[in-house]
PDB file of C-alpha atoms in Angstrom:
ATOM      1  CA  MET A 246      49.290  -6.372 -48.525  1.00 98.00           C
ATOM      2  CA  ILE A 247      48.529  -5.020 -45.091  1.00 98.00           C
ATOM      3  CA  ILE A 248      50.219  -1.692 -44.401  1.00 98.00           C
ATOM      4  CA  ASP A 249      49.923  -0.484 -40.827  1.00 98.00           C
ATOM      5  CA  ASP A 250      52.443   0.521 -38.169  1.00 97.00           C
ATOM      6  CA  SER A 251      50.454  -1.361 -35.521  1.00 97.00           C
ATOM      7  CA  ARG A 252      51.478  -4.995 -35.318  1.00 97.00           C
ATOM      8  CA  ALA A 253      48.176  -5.765 -33.577  1.00 97.00           C
ATOM      9  CA  MET A 254      46.165  -4.161 -36.382  1.00 97.00           C
ATOM     10  CA  ARG A 255      48.155  -6.038 -39.012  1.00 97.00           C
ATOM     11  CA  SER A 256      47.390  -9.245 -37.119  1.00 97.00           C
ATOM     12  CA  ILE A 257      43.658  -8.475 -36.999  1.00 97.00           C
ATOM     13  CA  LEU A 258      43.503  -7.645 -40.694  1.00 97.00           C
ATOM     14  CA  ARG A 259      45.652 -10.674 -41.582  1.00 97.00           C
ATOM     15  CA  ARG A 260      43.231 -12.953 -39.727  1.00 97.00           C
ATOM     16  CA  ILE A 261      40.293 -11.463 -41.624  1.00 96.00           C
ATOM     17  CA  VAL A 262      41.751 -11.666 -45.109  1.00 95.00           C
ATOM     18  CA  THR A 263      43.448 -15.045 -44.720  1.00 95.00           C
ATOM     19  CA  GLY A 264      40.013 -16.320 -43.679  1.00 94.00           C
ATOM     20  CA  LEU A 265      38.944 -15.248 -47.160  1.00 93.00           C
ATOM     21  CA  ASP A 266      41.811 -17.236 -48.728  1.00 92.00           C
ATOM     22  CA  PHE A 267      43.985 -14.212 -49.426  1.00 94.00           C
ATOM     23  CA  GLU A 268      47.725 -14.646 -49.084  1.00 95.00           C
ATOM     24  CA  THR A 269      49.208 -11.685 -47.277  1.00 96.00           C
ATOM     25  CA  THR A 270      52.355  -9.667 -46.983  1.00 97.00           C
ATOM     26  CA  GLU A 271      52.800  -6.886 -44.469  1.00 98.00           C
ATOM     27  CA  ALA A 272      54.592  -3.579 -44.169  1.00 98.00           C
ATOM     28  CA  GLU A 273      54.933  -1.275 -41.171  1.00 98.00           C
ATOM     29  CA  HIS A 274      54.728   1.906 -43.263  1.00 98.00           C
ATOM     30  CA  GLY A 275      54.219   3.117 -46.801  1.00 98.00           C
ATOM     31  CA  GLN A 276      57.888   3.189 -47.746  1.00 98.00           C
ATOM     32  CA  ALA A 277      58.375  -0.425 -46.683  1.00 98.00           C
ATOM     33  CA  ALA A 278      55.364  -1.345 -48.813  1.00 98.00           C
ATOM     34  CA  LEU A 279      56.758   0.546 -51.813  1.00 98.00           C
ATOM     35  CA  ASP A 280      60.116  -1.178 -51.301  1.00 98.00           C
ATOM     36  CA  GLN A 281      58.371  -4.555 -51.483  1.00 97.00           C
ATOM     37  CA  MET A 282      56.447  -3.530 -54.581  1.00 97.00           C
ATOM     38  CA  ASN A 283      59.599  -2.242 -56.280  1.00 97.00           C
ATOM     39  CA  ALA A 284      61.182  -5.613 -55.493  1.00 97.00           C
ATOM     40  CA  GLY A 285      58.370  -7.342 -57.396  1.00 96.00           C
ATOM     41  CA  VAL A 286      55.739  -8.026 -54.738  1.00 94.00           C
ATOM     42  CA  VAL A 287      52.685  -6.507 -56.407  1.00 95.00           C
ATOM     43  CA  PRO A 288      49.542  -7.315 -54.411  1.00 96.00           C
ATOM     44  CA  ASP A 289      45.996  -7.479 -55.704  1.00 95.00           C
ATOM     45  CA  VAL A 290      44.830  -5.291 -52.839  1.00 97.00           C
ATOM     46  CA  CYS A 291      46.448  -3.100 -50.191  1.00 98.00           C
ATOM     47  CA  LEU A 292      44.781  -2.322 -46.865  1.00 98.00           C
ATOM     48  CA  VAL A 293      46.423   0.965 -45.926  1.00 98.00           C
ATOM     49  CA  ASP A 294      46.506   2.897 -42.679  1.00 97.00           C
ATOM     50  CA  TRP A 295      46.727   6.678 -42.975  1.00 96.00           C
ATOM     51  CA  ASN A 296      48.903   7.592 -39.996  1.00 96.00           C
ATOM     52  CA  MET A 297      52.258   5.824 -40.080  1.00 96.00           C
ATOM     53  CA  PRO A 298      55.876   6.870 -39.594  1.00 96.00           C
ATOM     54  CA  VAL A 299      58.281   7.261 -42.523  1.00 97.00           C
ATOM     55  CA  MET A 300      55.530   7.367 -45.190  1.00 97.00           C
ATOM     56  CA  ASP A 301      51.838   7.813 -44.469  1.00 97.00           C
ATOM     57  CA  GLY A 302      49.075   6.007 -46.271  1.00 97.00           C
ATOM     58  CA  TYR A 303      47.984   8.998 -48.323  1.00 97.00           C
ATOM     59  CA  THR A 304      51.494   9.438 -49.729  1.00 97.00           C
ATOM     60  CA  PHE A 305      51.671   5.688 -50.387  1.00 98.00           C
ATOM     61  CA  ILE A 306      48.470   5.878 -52.423  1.00 97.00           C
ATOM     62  CA  THR A 307      49.724   8.806 -54.486  1.00 97.00           C
ATOM     63  CA  GLN A 308      53.020   6.963 -55.125  1.00 97.00           C
ATOM     64  CA  VAL A 309      51.241   3.800 -56.224  1.00 97.00           C
ATOM     65  CA  ARG A 310      48.922   5.724 -58.510  1.00 97.00           C
ATOM     66  CA  ALA A 311      51.908   7.541 -60.057  1.00 97.00           C
ATOM     67  CA  ASN A 312      53.265   4.215 -61.325  1.00 96.00           C
ATOM     68  CA  PRO A 313      51.294   2.891 -64.336  1.00 96.00           C
ATOM     69  CA  GLU A 314      52.556  -0.643 -63.655  1.00 95.00           C
ATOM     70  CA  TRP A 315      50.542  -0.683 -60.442  1.00 96.00           C
ATOM     71  CA  ARG A 316      47.277   0.710 -61.823  1.00 93.00           C
ATOM     72  CA  ASP A 317      45.476  -2.594 -61.206  1.00 95.00           C
ATOM     73  CA  VAL A 318      46.310  -2.659 -57.490  1.00 97.00           C
ATOM     74  CA  THR A 319      43.179  -2.099 -55.422  1.00 97.00           C
ATOM     75  CA  LEU A 320      43.728   0.332 -52.555  1.00 98.00           C
ATOM     76  CA  MET A 321      41.557   0.449 -49.458  1.00 97.00           C
ATOM     77  CA  MET A 322      42.214   2.858 -46.622  1.00 97.00           C
ATOM     78  CA  VAL A 323      41.685   1.376 -43.148  1.00 97.00           C
ATOM     79  CA  THR A 324      42.206   4.249 -40.768  1.00 94.00           C
ATOM     80  CA  THR A 325      41.061   6.318 -37.824  1.00 95.00           C
ATOM     81  CA  GLU A 326      40.994   9.403 -40.072  1.00 91.00           C
ATOM     82  CA  SER A 327      37.276  10.100 -40.185  1.00 93.00           C
ATOM     83  CA  GLU A 328      37.131  13.681 -41.418  1.00 94.00           C
ATOM     84  CA  GLN A 329      35.143  13.983 -44.613  1.00 95.00           C
ATOM     85  CA  ARG A 330      37.870  16.018 -46.310  1.00 96.00           C
ATOM     86  CA  ASN A 331      40.402  13.221 -45.726  1.00 94.00           C
ATOM     87  CA  ILE A 332      38.028  10.614 -47.085  1.00 95.00           C
ATOM     88  CA  VAL A 333      37.544  12.742 -50.193  1.00 96.00           C
ATOM     89  CA  ARG A 334      41.312  13.303 -50.498  1.00 96.00           C
ATOM     90  CA  ALA A 335      42.078   9.591 -50.289  1.00 95.00           C
ATOM     91  CA  LEU A 336      39.412   8.636 -52.803  1.00 96.00           C
ATOM     92  CA  ALA A 337      40.496  11.417 -55.153  1.00 97.00           C
ATOM     93  CA  ALA A 338      44.104  10.226 -54.863  1.00 96.00           C
ATOM     94  CA  GLY A 339      43.100   6.759 -55.991  1.00 96.00           C
ATOM     95  CA  ALA A 340      41.837   4.765 -53.030  1.00 97.00           C
ATOM     96  CA  HIS A 341      38.931   2.540 -54.011  1.00 96.00           C
ATOM     97  CA  GLU A 342      37.350   2.191 -50.590  1.00 95.00           C
ATOM     98  CA  TYR A 343      37.615   3.683 -47.134  1.00 95.00           C
ATOM     99  CA  VAL A 344      37.033   1.943 -43.786  1.00 96.00           C
ATOM    100  CA  ILE A 345      37.135   3.864 -40.528  1.00 96.00           C
ATOM    101  CA  LYS A 346      38.582   2.185 -37.414  1.00 95.00           C
ATOM    102  CA  PRO A 347      37.267   0.628 -35.334  1.00 95.00           C
ATOM    103  CA  PHE A 348      35.648  -1.765 -37.754  1.00 94.00           C
ATOM    104  CA  THR A 349      34.070  -5.190 -37.660  1.00 95.00           C
ATOM    105  CA  PRO A 350      35.399  -8.086 -39.712  1.00 95.00           C
ATOM    106  CA  ASP A 351      32.147  -7.978 -41.645  1.00 95.00           C
ATOM    107  CA  ALA A 352      32.849  -4.362 -42.661  1.00 94.00           C
ATOM    108  CA  ILE A 353      36.145  -5.425 -44.241  1.00 95.00           C
ATOM    109  CA  VAL A 354      34.503  -8.391 -45.953  1.00 95.00           C
ATOM    110  CA  GLU A 355      31.682  -6.183 -47.219  1.00 94.00           C
ATOM    111  CA  LYS A 356      34.092  -3.634 -48.711  1.00 94.00           C
ATOM    112  CA  LEU A 357      36.190  -6.360 -50.350  1.00 95.00           C
ATOM    113  CA  SER A 358      32.980  -7.814 -51.733  1.00 93.00           C
ATOM    114  CA  LEU A 359      31.931  -4.434 -53.115  1.00 92.00           C
ATOM    115  CA  LEU A 360      35.293  -4.321 -54.870  1.00 93.00           C
ATOM    116  CA  GLY A 361      34.622  -7.724 -56.406  1.00 92.00           C
ATOM    117  CA  LEU A 362      37.449  -9.360 -54.483  1.00 92.00           C
ATOM    118  CA  VAL A 363      35.310 -11.717 -52.398  1.00 88.00           C
ATOM    119  CA  PRO A 364      32.799 -14.109 -53.933  1.00 74.00           C
ATOM    120  CA  ALA A 365      29.267 -13.494 -52.658  1.00 65.00           C
ATOM    121  CA  GLU A 366      29.008 -16.974 -51.103  1.00 60.00           C
ATOM    122  CA  THR A 367      32.154 -16.291 -49.059  1.00 56.00           C
ATOM    123  CA  GLU A 368      30.754 -13.022 -47.780  1.00 51.00           C
ATOM    124  CA  GLN A 369      27.933 -14.647 -45.820  1.00 50.00           C
ATOM    125  CA  GLY A 370      28.965 -16.310 -42.622  1.00 51.00           C
ATOM    126  CA  ALA A 371      32.678 -15.804 -43.062  1.00 50.00           C
ATOM    127  CA  TRP A 372      32.880 -14.794 -39.419  1.00 51.00           C
ATOM    128  CA  ALA A 373      30.308 -17.104 -37.861  1.00 42.00           C
TER     129      ALA A 373
END
């Protein structure tokens, strides 16, 4: 699930992860993502922006981690928030990885690989 208020950013991330054979859903903010999850759409991984209207990414992460049924959902922040204290906050709240915008497609692939979500052979040359 790609959670970002920027349609362009959702499109960029969708192109990257669908190239890795992920199926995607999208949400324009954290509350919309939680609504989908409460309706039964439970993704394997969420790529989450920090700064969004209605519900920010940090709050989304804390809400997901508060629900034991969603403990297996992998959470990766993809954000412009680059302050060390915010990175620590997000990881402490339950994010597994943190990518700072702007990023390259390879950075996303590398993080997903580190999380064990991308086979090693897919990692190489995925964006050639």
